[in-house]
Coordinates of C-alpha atoms and ligand atoms in Angstrom, one line a residue:
X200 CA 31.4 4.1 4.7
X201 CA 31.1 4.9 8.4
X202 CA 32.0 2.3 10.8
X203 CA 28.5 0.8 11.2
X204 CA 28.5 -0.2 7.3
X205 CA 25.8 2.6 6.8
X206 CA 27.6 5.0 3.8
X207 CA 26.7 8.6 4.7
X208 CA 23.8 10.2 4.2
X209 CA 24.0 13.5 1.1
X210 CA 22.1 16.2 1.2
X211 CA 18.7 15.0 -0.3
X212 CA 19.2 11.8 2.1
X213 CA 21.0 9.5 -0.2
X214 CA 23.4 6.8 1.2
X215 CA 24.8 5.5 -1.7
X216 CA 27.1 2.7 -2.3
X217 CA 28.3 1.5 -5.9
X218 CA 29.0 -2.1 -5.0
X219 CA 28.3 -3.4 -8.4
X220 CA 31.1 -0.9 -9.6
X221 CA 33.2 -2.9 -7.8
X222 CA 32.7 -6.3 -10.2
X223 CA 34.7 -7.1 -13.2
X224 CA 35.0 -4.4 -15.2
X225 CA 33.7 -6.3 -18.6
X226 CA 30.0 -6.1 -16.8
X227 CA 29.6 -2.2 -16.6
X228 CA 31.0 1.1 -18.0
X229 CA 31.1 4.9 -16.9
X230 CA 28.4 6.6 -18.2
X231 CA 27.6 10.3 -17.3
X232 CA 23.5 11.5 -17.8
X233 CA 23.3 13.9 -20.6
X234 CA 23.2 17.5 -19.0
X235 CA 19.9 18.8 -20.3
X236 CA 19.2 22.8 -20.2
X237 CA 15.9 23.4 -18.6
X238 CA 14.4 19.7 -16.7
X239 CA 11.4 20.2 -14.8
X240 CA 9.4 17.9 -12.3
X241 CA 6.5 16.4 -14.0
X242 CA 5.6 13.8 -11.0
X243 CA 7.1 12.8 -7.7
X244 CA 6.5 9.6 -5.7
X245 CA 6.8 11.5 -2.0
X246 CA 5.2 8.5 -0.5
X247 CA 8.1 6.3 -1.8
X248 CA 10.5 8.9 -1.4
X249 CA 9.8 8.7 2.5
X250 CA 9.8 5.3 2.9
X251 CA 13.3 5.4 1.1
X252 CA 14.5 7.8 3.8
X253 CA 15.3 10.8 0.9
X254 CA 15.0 14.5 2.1
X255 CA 12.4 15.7 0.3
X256 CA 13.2 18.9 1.2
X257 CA 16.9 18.6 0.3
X258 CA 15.3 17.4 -3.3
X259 CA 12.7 20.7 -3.9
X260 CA 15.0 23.3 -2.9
X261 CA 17.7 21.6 -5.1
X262 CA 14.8 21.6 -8.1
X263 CA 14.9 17.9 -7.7
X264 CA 17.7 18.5 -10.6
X265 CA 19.9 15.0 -9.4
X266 CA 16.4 12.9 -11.0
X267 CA 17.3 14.9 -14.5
X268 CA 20.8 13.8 -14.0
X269 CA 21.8 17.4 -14.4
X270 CA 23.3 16.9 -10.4
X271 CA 24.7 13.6 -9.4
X272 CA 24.4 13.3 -6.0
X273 CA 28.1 13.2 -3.9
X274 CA 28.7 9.4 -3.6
X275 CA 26.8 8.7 -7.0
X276 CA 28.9 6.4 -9.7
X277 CA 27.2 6.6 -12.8
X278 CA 27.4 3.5 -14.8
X279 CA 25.7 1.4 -17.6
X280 CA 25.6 -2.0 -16.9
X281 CA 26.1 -4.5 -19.7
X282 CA 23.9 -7.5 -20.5
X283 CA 23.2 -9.5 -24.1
X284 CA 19.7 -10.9 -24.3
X285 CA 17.4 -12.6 -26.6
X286 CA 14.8 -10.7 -28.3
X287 CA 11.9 -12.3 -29.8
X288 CA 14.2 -15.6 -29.8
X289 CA 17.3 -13.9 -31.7
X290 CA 20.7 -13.6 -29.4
X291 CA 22.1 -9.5 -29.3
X292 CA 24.6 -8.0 -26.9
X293 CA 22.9 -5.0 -25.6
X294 CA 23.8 -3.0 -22.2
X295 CA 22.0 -0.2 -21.0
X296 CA 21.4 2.2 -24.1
X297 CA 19.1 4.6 -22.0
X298 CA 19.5 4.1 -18.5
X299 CA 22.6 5.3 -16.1
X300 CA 22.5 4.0 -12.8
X301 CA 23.5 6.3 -10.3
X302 CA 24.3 3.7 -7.6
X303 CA 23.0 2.1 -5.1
X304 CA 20.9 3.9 -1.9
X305 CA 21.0 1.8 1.3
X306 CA 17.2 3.0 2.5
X307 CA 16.5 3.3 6.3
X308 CA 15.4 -0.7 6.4
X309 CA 18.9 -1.5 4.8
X310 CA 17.4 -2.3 2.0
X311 CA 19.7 -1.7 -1.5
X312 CA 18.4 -0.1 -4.1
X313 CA 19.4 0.8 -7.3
X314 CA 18.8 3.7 -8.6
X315 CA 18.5 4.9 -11.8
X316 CA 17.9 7.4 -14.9
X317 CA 16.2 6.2 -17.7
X318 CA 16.2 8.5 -20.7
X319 CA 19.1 10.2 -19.7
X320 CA 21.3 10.1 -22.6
X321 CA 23.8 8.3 -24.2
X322 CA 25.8 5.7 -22.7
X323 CA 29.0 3.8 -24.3
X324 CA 25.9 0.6 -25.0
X325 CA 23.5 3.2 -26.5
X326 CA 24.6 2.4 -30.2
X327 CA 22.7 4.0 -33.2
X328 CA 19.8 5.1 -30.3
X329 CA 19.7 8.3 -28.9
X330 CA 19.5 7.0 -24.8
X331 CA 16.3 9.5 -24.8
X332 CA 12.6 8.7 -23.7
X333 CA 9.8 10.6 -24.5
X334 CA 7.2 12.0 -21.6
X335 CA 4.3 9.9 -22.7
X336 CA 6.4 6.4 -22.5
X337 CA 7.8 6.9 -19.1
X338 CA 4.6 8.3 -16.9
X339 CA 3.5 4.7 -18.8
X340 CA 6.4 2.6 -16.7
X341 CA 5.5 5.5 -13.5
X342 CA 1.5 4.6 -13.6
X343 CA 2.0 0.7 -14.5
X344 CA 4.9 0.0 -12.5
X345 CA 3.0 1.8 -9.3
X346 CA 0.0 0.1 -9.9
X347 CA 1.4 -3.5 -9.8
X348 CA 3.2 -3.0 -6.9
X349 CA 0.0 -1.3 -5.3
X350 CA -1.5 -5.0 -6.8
X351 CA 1.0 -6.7 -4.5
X352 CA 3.1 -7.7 -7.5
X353 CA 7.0 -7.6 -6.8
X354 CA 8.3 -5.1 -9.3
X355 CA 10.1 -1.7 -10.2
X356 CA 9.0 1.4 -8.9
X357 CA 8.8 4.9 -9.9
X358 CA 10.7 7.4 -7.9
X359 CA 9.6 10.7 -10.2
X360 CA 9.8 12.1 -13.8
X361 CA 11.6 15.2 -15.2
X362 CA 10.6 16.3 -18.5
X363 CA 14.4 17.3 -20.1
X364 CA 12.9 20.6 -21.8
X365 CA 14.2 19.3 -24.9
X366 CA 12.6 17.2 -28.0
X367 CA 13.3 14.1 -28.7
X368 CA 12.8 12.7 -32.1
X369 CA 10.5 9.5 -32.9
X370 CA 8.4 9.0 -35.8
X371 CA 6.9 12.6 -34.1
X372 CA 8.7 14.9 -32.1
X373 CA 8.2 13.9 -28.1
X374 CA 9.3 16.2 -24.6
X375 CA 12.0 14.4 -23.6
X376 CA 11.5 12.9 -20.5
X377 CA 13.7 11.3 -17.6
X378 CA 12.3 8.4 -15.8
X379 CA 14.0 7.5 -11.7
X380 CA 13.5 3.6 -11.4
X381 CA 13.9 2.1 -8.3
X382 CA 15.0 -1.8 -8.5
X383 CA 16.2 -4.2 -6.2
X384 CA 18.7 -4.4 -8.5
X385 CA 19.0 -4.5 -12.5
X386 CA 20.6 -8.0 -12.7
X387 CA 19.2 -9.6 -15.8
X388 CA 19.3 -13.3 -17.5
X389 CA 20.5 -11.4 -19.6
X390 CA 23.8 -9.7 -17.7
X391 CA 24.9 -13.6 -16.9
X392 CA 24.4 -14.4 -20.8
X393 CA 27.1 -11.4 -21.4
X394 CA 29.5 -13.0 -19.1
X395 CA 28.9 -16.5 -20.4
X396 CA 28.9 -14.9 -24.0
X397 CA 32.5 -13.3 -23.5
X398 CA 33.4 -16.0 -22.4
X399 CA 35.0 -14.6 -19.2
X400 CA 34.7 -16.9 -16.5
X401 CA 36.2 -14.6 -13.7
X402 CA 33.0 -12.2 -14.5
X403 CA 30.5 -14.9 -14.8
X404 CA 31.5 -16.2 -10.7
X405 CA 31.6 -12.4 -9.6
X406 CA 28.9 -11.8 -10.9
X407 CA 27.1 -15.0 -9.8
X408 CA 28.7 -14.5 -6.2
X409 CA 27.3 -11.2 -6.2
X410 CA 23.7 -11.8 -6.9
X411 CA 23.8 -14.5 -4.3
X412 CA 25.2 -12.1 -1.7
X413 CA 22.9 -9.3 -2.9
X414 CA 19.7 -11.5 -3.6
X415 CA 19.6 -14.3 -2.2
X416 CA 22.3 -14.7 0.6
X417 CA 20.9 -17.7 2.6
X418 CA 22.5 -19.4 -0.1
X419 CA 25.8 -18.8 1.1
X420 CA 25.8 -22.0 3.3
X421 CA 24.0 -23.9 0.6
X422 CA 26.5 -27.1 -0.2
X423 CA 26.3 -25.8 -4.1
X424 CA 25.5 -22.2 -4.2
X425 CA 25.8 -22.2 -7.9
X426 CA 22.6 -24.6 -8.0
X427 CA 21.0 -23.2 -5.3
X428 CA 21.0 -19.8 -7.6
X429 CA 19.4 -21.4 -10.6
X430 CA 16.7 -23.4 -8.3
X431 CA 15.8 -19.3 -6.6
X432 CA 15.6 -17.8 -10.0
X433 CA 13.2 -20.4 -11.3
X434 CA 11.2 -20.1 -7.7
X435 CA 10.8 -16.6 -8.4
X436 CA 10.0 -16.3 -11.6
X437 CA 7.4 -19.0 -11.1
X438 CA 6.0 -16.9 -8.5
X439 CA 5.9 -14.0 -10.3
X440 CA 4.7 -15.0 -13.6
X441 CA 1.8 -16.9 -11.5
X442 CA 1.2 -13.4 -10.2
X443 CA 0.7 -11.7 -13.8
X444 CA -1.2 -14.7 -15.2
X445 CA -3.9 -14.5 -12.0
X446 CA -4.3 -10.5 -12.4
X447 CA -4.6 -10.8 -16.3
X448 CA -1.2 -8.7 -16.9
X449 CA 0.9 -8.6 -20.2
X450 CA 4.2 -8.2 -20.0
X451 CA 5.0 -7.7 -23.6
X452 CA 8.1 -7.9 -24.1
X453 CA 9.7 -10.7 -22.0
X454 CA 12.9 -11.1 -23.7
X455 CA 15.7 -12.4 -21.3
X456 CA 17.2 -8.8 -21.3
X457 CA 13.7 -8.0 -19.5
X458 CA 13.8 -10.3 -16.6
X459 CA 15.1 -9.4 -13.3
X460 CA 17.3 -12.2 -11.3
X461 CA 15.5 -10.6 -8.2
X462 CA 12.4 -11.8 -9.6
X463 CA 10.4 -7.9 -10.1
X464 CA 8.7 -7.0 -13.2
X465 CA 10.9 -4.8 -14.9
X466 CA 11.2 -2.9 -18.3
X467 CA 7.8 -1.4 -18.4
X468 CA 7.0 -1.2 -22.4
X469 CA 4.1 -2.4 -24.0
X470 CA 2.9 -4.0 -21.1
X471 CA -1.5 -4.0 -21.0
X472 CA -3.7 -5.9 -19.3
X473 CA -6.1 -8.3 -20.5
X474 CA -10.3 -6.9 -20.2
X475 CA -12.0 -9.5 -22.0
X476 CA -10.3 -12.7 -21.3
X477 CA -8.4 -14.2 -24.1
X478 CA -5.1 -16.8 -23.0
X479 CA -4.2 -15.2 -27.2
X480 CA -4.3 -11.4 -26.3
X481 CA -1.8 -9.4 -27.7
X482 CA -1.2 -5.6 -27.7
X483 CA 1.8 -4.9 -28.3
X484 CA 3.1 -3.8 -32.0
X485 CA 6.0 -5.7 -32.5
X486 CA 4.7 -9.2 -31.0
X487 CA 3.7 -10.3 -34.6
X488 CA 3.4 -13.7 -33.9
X489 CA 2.0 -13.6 -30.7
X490 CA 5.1 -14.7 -28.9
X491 CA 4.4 -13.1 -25.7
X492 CA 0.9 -13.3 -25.7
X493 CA -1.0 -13.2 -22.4
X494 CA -1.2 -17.5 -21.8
X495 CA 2.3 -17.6 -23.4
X496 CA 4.0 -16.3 -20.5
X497 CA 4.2 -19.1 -18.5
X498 CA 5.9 -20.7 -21.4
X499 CA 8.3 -18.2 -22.0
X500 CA 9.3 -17.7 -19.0
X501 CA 10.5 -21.3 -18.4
X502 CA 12.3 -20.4 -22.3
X503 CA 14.2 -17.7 -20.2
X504 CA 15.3 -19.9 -17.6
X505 CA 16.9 -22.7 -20.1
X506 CA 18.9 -19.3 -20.9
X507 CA 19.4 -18.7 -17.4
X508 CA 20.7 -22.3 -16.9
X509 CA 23.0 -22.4 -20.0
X510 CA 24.3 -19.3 -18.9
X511 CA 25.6 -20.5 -15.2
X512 CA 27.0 -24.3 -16.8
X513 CA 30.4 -23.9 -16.5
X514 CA 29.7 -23.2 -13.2
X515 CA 27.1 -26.3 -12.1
X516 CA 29.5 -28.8 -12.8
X517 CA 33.7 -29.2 -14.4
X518 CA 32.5 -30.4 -17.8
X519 CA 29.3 -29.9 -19.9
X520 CA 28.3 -33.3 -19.8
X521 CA 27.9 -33.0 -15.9
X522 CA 26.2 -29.9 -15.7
X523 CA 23.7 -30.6 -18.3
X524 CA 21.4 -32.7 -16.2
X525 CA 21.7 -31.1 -12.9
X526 CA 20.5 -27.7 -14.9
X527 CA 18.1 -30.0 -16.3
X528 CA 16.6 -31.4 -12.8
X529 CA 16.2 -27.9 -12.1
X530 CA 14.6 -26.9 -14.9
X531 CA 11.8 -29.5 -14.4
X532 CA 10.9 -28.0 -11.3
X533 CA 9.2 -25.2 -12.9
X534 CA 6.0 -26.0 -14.2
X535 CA 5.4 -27.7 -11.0
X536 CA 5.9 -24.8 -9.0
X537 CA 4.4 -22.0 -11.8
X538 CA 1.5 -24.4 -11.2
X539 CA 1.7 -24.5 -7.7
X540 CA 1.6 -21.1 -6.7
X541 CA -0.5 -20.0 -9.8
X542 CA -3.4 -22.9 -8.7
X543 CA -3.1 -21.6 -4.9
X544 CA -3.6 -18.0 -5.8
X545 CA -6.8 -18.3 -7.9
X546 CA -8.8 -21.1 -5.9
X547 CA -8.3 -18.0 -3.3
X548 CA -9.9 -15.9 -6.1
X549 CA -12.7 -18.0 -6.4
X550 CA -12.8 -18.3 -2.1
X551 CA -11.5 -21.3 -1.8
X552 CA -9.7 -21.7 1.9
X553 CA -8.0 -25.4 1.5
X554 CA -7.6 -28.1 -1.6
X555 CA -9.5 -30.7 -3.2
X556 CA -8.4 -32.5 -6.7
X557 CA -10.8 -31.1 -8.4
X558 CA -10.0 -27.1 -7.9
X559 CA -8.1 -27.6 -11.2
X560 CA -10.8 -28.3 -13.6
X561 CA -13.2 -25.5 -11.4
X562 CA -10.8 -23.1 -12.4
X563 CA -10.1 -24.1 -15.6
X564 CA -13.7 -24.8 -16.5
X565 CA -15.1 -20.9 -15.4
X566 CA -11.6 -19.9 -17.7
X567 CA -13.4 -21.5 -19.9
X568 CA -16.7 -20.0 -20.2
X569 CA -15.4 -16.6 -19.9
X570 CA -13.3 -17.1 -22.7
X571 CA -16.3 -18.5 -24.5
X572 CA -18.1 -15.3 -23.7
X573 CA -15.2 -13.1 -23.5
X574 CA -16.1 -11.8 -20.5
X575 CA -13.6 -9.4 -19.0
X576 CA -11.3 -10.8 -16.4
X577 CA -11.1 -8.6 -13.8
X578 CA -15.0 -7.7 -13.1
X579 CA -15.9 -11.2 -13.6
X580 CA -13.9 -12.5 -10.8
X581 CA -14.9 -9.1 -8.9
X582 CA -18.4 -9.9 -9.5
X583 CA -18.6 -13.9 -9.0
X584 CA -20.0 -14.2 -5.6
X585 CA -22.9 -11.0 -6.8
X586 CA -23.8 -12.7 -10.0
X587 CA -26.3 -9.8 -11.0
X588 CA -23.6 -7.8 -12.1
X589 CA -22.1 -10.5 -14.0
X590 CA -22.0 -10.6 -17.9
X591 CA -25.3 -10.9 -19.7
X592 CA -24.1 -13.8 -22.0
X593 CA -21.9 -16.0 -19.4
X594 CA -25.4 -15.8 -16.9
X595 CA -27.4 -17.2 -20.1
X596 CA -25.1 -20.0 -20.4
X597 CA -26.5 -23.4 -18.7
X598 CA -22.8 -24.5 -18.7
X599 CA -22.2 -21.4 -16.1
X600 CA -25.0 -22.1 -14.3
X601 CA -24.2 -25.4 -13.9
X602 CA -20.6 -24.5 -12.6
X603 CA -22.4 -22.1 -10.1
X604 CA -23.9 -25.2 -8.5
X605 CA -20.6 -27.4 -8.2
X606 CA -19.0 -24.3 -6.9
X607 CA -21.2 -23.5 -4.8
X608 CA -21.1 -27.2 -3.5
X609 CA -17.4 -27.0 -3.3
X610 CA -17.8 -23.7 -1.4
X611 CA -19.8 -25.5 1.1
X612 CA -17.5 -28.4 2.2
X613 CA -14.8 -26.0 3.6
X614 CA -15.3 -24.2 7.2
X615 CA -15.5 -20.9 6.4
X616 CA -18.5 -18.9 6.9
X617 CA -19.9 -16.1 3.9
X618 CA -18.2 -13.5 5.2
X619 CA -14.8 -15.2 5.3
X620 CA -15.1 -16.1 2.0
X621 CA -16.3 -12.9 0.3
X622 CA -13.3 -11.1 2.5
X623 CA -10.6 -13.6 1.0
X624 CA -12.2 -13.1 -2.5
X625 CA -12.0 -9.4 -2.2
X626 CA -8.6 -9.5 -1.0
X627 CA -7.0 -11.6 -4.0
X628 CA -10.0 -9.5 -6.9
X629 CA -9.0 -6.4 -7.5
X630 CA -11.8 -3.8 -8.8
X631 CA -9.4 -1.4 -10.5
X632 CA -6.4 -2.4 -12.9
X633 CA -4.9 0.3 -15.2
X634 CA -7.3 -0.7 -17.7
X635 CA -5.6 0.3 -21.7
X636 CA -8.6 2.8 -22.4
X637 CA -8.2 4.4 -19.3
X638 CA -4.2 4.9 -19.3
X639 CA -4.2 6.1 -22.8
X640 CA -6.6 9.1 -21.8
X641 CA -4.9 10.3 -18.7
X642 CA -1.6 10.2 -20.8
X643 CA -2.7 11.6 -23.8
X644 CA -4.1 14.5 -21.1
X645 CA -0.7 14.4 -19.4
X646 CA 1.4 15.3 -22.6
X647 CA -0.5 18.2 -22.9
X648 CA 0.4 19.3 -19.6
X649 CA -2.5 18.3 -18.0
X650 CA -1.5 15.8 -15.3
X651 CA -4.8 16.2 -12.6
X652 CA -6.8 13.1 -14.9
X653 CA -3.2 11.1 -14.4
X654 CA -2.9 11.6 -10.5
X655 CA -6.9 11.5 -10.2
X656 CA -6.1 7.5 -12.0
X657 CA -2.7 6.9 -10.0
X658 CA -5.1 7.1 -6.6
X659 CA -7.3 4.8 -8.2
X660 CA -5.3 2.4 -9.0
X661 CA -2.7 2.9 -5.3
X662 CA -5.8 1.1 -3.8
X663 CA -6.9 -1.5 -6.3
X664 CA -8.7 -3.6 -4.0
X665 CA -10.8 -0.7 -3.1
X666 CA -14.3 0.7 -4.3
X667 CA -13.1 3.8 -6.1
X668 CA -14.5 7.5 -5.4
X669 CA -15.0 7.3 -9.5
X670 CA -17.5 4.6 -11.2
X671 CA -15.5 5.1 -14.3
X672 CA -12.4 3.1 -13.7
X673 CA -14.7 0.0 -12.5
X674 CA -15.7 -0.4 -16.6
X675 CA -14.5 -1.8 -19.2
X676 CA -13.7 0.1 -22.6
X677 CA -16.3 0.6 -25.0
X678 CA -16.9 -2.4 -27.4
X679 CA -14.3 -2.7 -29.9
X680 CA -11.2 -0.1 -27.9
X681 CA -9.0 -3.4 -27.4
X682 CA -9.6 -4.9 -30.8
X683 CA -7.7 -2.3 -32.2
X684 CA -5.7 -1.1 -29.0
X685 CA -1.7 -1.6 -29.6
X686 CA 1.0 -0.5 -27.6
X687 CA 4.7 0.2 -28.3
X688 CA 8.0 -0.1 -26.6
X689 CA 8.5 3.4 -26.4
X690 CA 12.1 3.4 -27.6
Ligands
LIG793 P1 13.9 -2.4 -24.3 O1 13.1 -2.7 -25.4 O2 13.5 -1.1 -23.6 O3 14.0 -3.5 -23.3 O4 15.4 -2.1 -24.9 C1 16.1 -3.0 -25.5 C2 17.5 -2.5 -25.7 O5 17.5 -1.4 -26.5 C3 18.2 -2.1 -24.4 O6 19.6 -2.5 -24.5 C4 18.1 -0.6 -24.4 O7 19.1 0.0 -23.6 C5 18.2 -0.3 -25.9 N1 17.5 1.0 -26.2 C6 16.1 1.2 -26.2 N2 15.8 2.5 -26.5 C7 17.0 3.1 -26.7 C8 17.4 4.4 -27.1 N3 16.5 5.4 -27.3 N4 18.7 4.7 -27.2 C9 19.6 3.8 -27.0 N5 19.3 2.5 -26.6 C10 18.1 2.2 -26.5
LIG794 MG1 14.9 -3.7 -21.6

């Protein structure tokens, strides 16, 4: 560290601190990245890279060989972090099985991000699995992760992709590929359910101290930090679970192992988005029942967050009994707010400026109809205020064209003129998503080799809110694609 906190910068521009090697030792192990014979750049994020202060220079003429792992840069500490987590309801002790993070990089903004290898190889949590990824599954978490944050959507990015020049072995042999996240950090519900699970109180304060610190430090001077955390976690997942619900995305796979404390989307696997609107869409394989289906998600998310909450007891209140209703109070706080910021984000979708009771049942009612019709959720609410473009069978519905009227009613009792509320409309319906028909093709191109259909998409969807220079990614798939359509976790 140099006097002025700032570590020192490497050669390809890291400055990277291991702070979270510096927690009990239960919550992490050493784990080095698999040192693969031949990597190669696939993609690299060179806009991201700048704004993280990296020398992209340093990185080319180095082969960008430190995002393979094959080159860990100077002040790297390669660990796996541990966490338990429920899948699918059942309670495992898990860890990172195929991801090594590198550290910490403090970017030019002080901002602290982790960084790290997914796919890398084995780590001391990997178990039976291999730690590998496959090239197809992680340009996936590159092209969804970029386009939800290009959606405004706090979440993960993608810093570039190595393919390992070696196979990796799924029910069909893969190119092994190497995916560099870039998190706020990769604290989980599920990393505080290990430290409650062992039992080891020393790790579970640490660890909370640390996320407080790290995440959310104006809770330092809060009278009960420990409360203070659980009431911030259930703010931002309320947030950003409205965010997915008014965008039509999927998550998938929302066990508490896949939720971030800092509130991002992470763990990119069968995420999808929804075309024709269904709250019952499901894509992904092993969702049999439907669990994490697209109007689930609100649901489960507030499931995660009892998790959350048992998790920090011990340290809400000295006995159980205590610290049962305080978690509790908190806990009822968030369907009001998931309801709050959800309701305020799409009366601005349908141009709504301020609040009357009634927004609700508007909102709810056109959900209705284009559920009826299963109309596709994104072009409809792109299309609302230029109804010739909407769906055939929602504009033959009387019931449509009688909420036309009352919207248009409600649209006139606010202040704003047209053009104020076509711009606040455009701003909060975005034209191009990364619509299932259309990722599958530029992947399926890309694990051939051929990645100019991928970055041709990727452009698309950077400006989502934007016509795009190609008609095609404004449509829908062809009748049928999503009826069939499943996606898989990629492991
Ligand atoms: P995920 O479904 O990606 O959230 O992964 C769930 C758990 O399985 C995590 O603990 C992963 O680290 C682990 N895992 C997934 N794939 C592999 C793999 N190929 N090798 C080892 N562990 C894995
Ligand atoms: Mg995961």
């Amino acid at each position: 560290m140099t006097s002025s906190n700032q570590p020192a910068q490497d050669k390809f521009g890291f400055c990277f601190d291991n702070s979270y090697s510096r927690l009990p030792g239960v919550l992490f192990a050493r784990a080095n990245p698999q040192q693969f014979r031949n990597p190669s750049l696939v993609i690299f994020n060179q806009h991201f890279a700048n704004a993280l202060g990296l020398n992209v220079d340093g990185l080319k003429t180095a082969r960008w060989t430190c995002f393979s792992g094959r080159e860990i840069p100077e002040a790297a500490l390669p660990i796996a972090q541990a966490y338990a987590g429920h899948q699918f309801g059942g309670f495992n002790n898990l860890g990172d099985g195929r991801a090594i993070l590198l550290g910490e990089h403090i970017a030019p903004n002080h901002q602290r991000v982790d960084i790290q290898l997914k796919g890398a190889g084995a780590t001391p949590y990997s178990r039976s699995g291999d730690g590998l990824a496959g090239l197809g599954p992680m340009l996936r978490e590159y092209l969804m992760s970029e386009a939800m944050h290009a959606l405004g959507v706090p979440t993960t990015r993608s810093l570039a992709v190595m393919l390992t020049g070696e196979v990796v072995y799924r029910a069909e042999q893969l190119s092994g590929a190497v995916l560099t996240r870039v998190a706020a950090s990769h604290i989980r519900v599920g990393t505080f359910q290990y430290a409650a699970a062992i039992d080891d109180m020393d790790a579970l304060k640490a660890l909370a101290h640390y996320t407080i610190n790290r995440h959310y430090p104006a809770l330092e001077n809060h009278p009960q930090p420990y409360i203070g955390l659980l009431e911030a976690v259930i703010d931002a997942q309320a947030a950003l679970i409205a965010k997915w619900m008014q965008l039509g995305f999927i998550h998938g796979v929302m066990n508490t192992d896949n939720m971030s404390i800092a509130g991002e989307t992470i763990d990119y696997g069968p995420c999808a988005f929804v075309n024709a609107y269904s709250p019952k869409t499901v894509f992904s394989s092993i969702d049999k029942n439907g669990r994490y289906a697209f109007g689930n998600q609100p649901t489960m998310g507030e499931w995660n967050l009892t998790r959350f909450a048992e998790s920090l007891l011990p340290l809400l209140a000295e006995t159980q009994e205590e610290a049962i209703p305080i978690a509790t109070e908190c806990l009822n706080q968030y369907q009001t707010k998931y309801r709050g910021y959800w309701l305020n984000a799409m009366r601005k979708k349908v141009g709504l400026f301020n609040s009357e009771p009634s927004d609700l049942a508007l909102v709810e009612d056109l959900l209705m109809l284009m559920y009826k019709h299963q109309a596709d959720f994104t072009n409809t609410f792109s299309h609302l205020a230029n109804s010739n473009q909407l769906s055939a069978a929602l504009m033959a519905d009387g019931g449509f064209k009688n909420w036309q009227i009352i919207w248009h009613e409600r649209l006139s009792r606010q202040d704003q003129t047209a053009a104020e509320v076509a711009a606040l409309m455009e701003g909060h319906n975005p034209l191009v998503i990364p619509r299932n028909h259309l990722v599958e093709g530029v992947l399926e191109l890309a694990v051939q080799g051929d990645m100019e259909p991928f970055h041709e998409f990727l452009e698309a969807i950077s400006k989502p809110y934007q016509t795009p220079k190609n008609e095609k990614y404004l449509q829908g798939a062809s009748a049928g694609f999503d009826a069939s359509y499943q996606t898989f976790c990629g492991t």
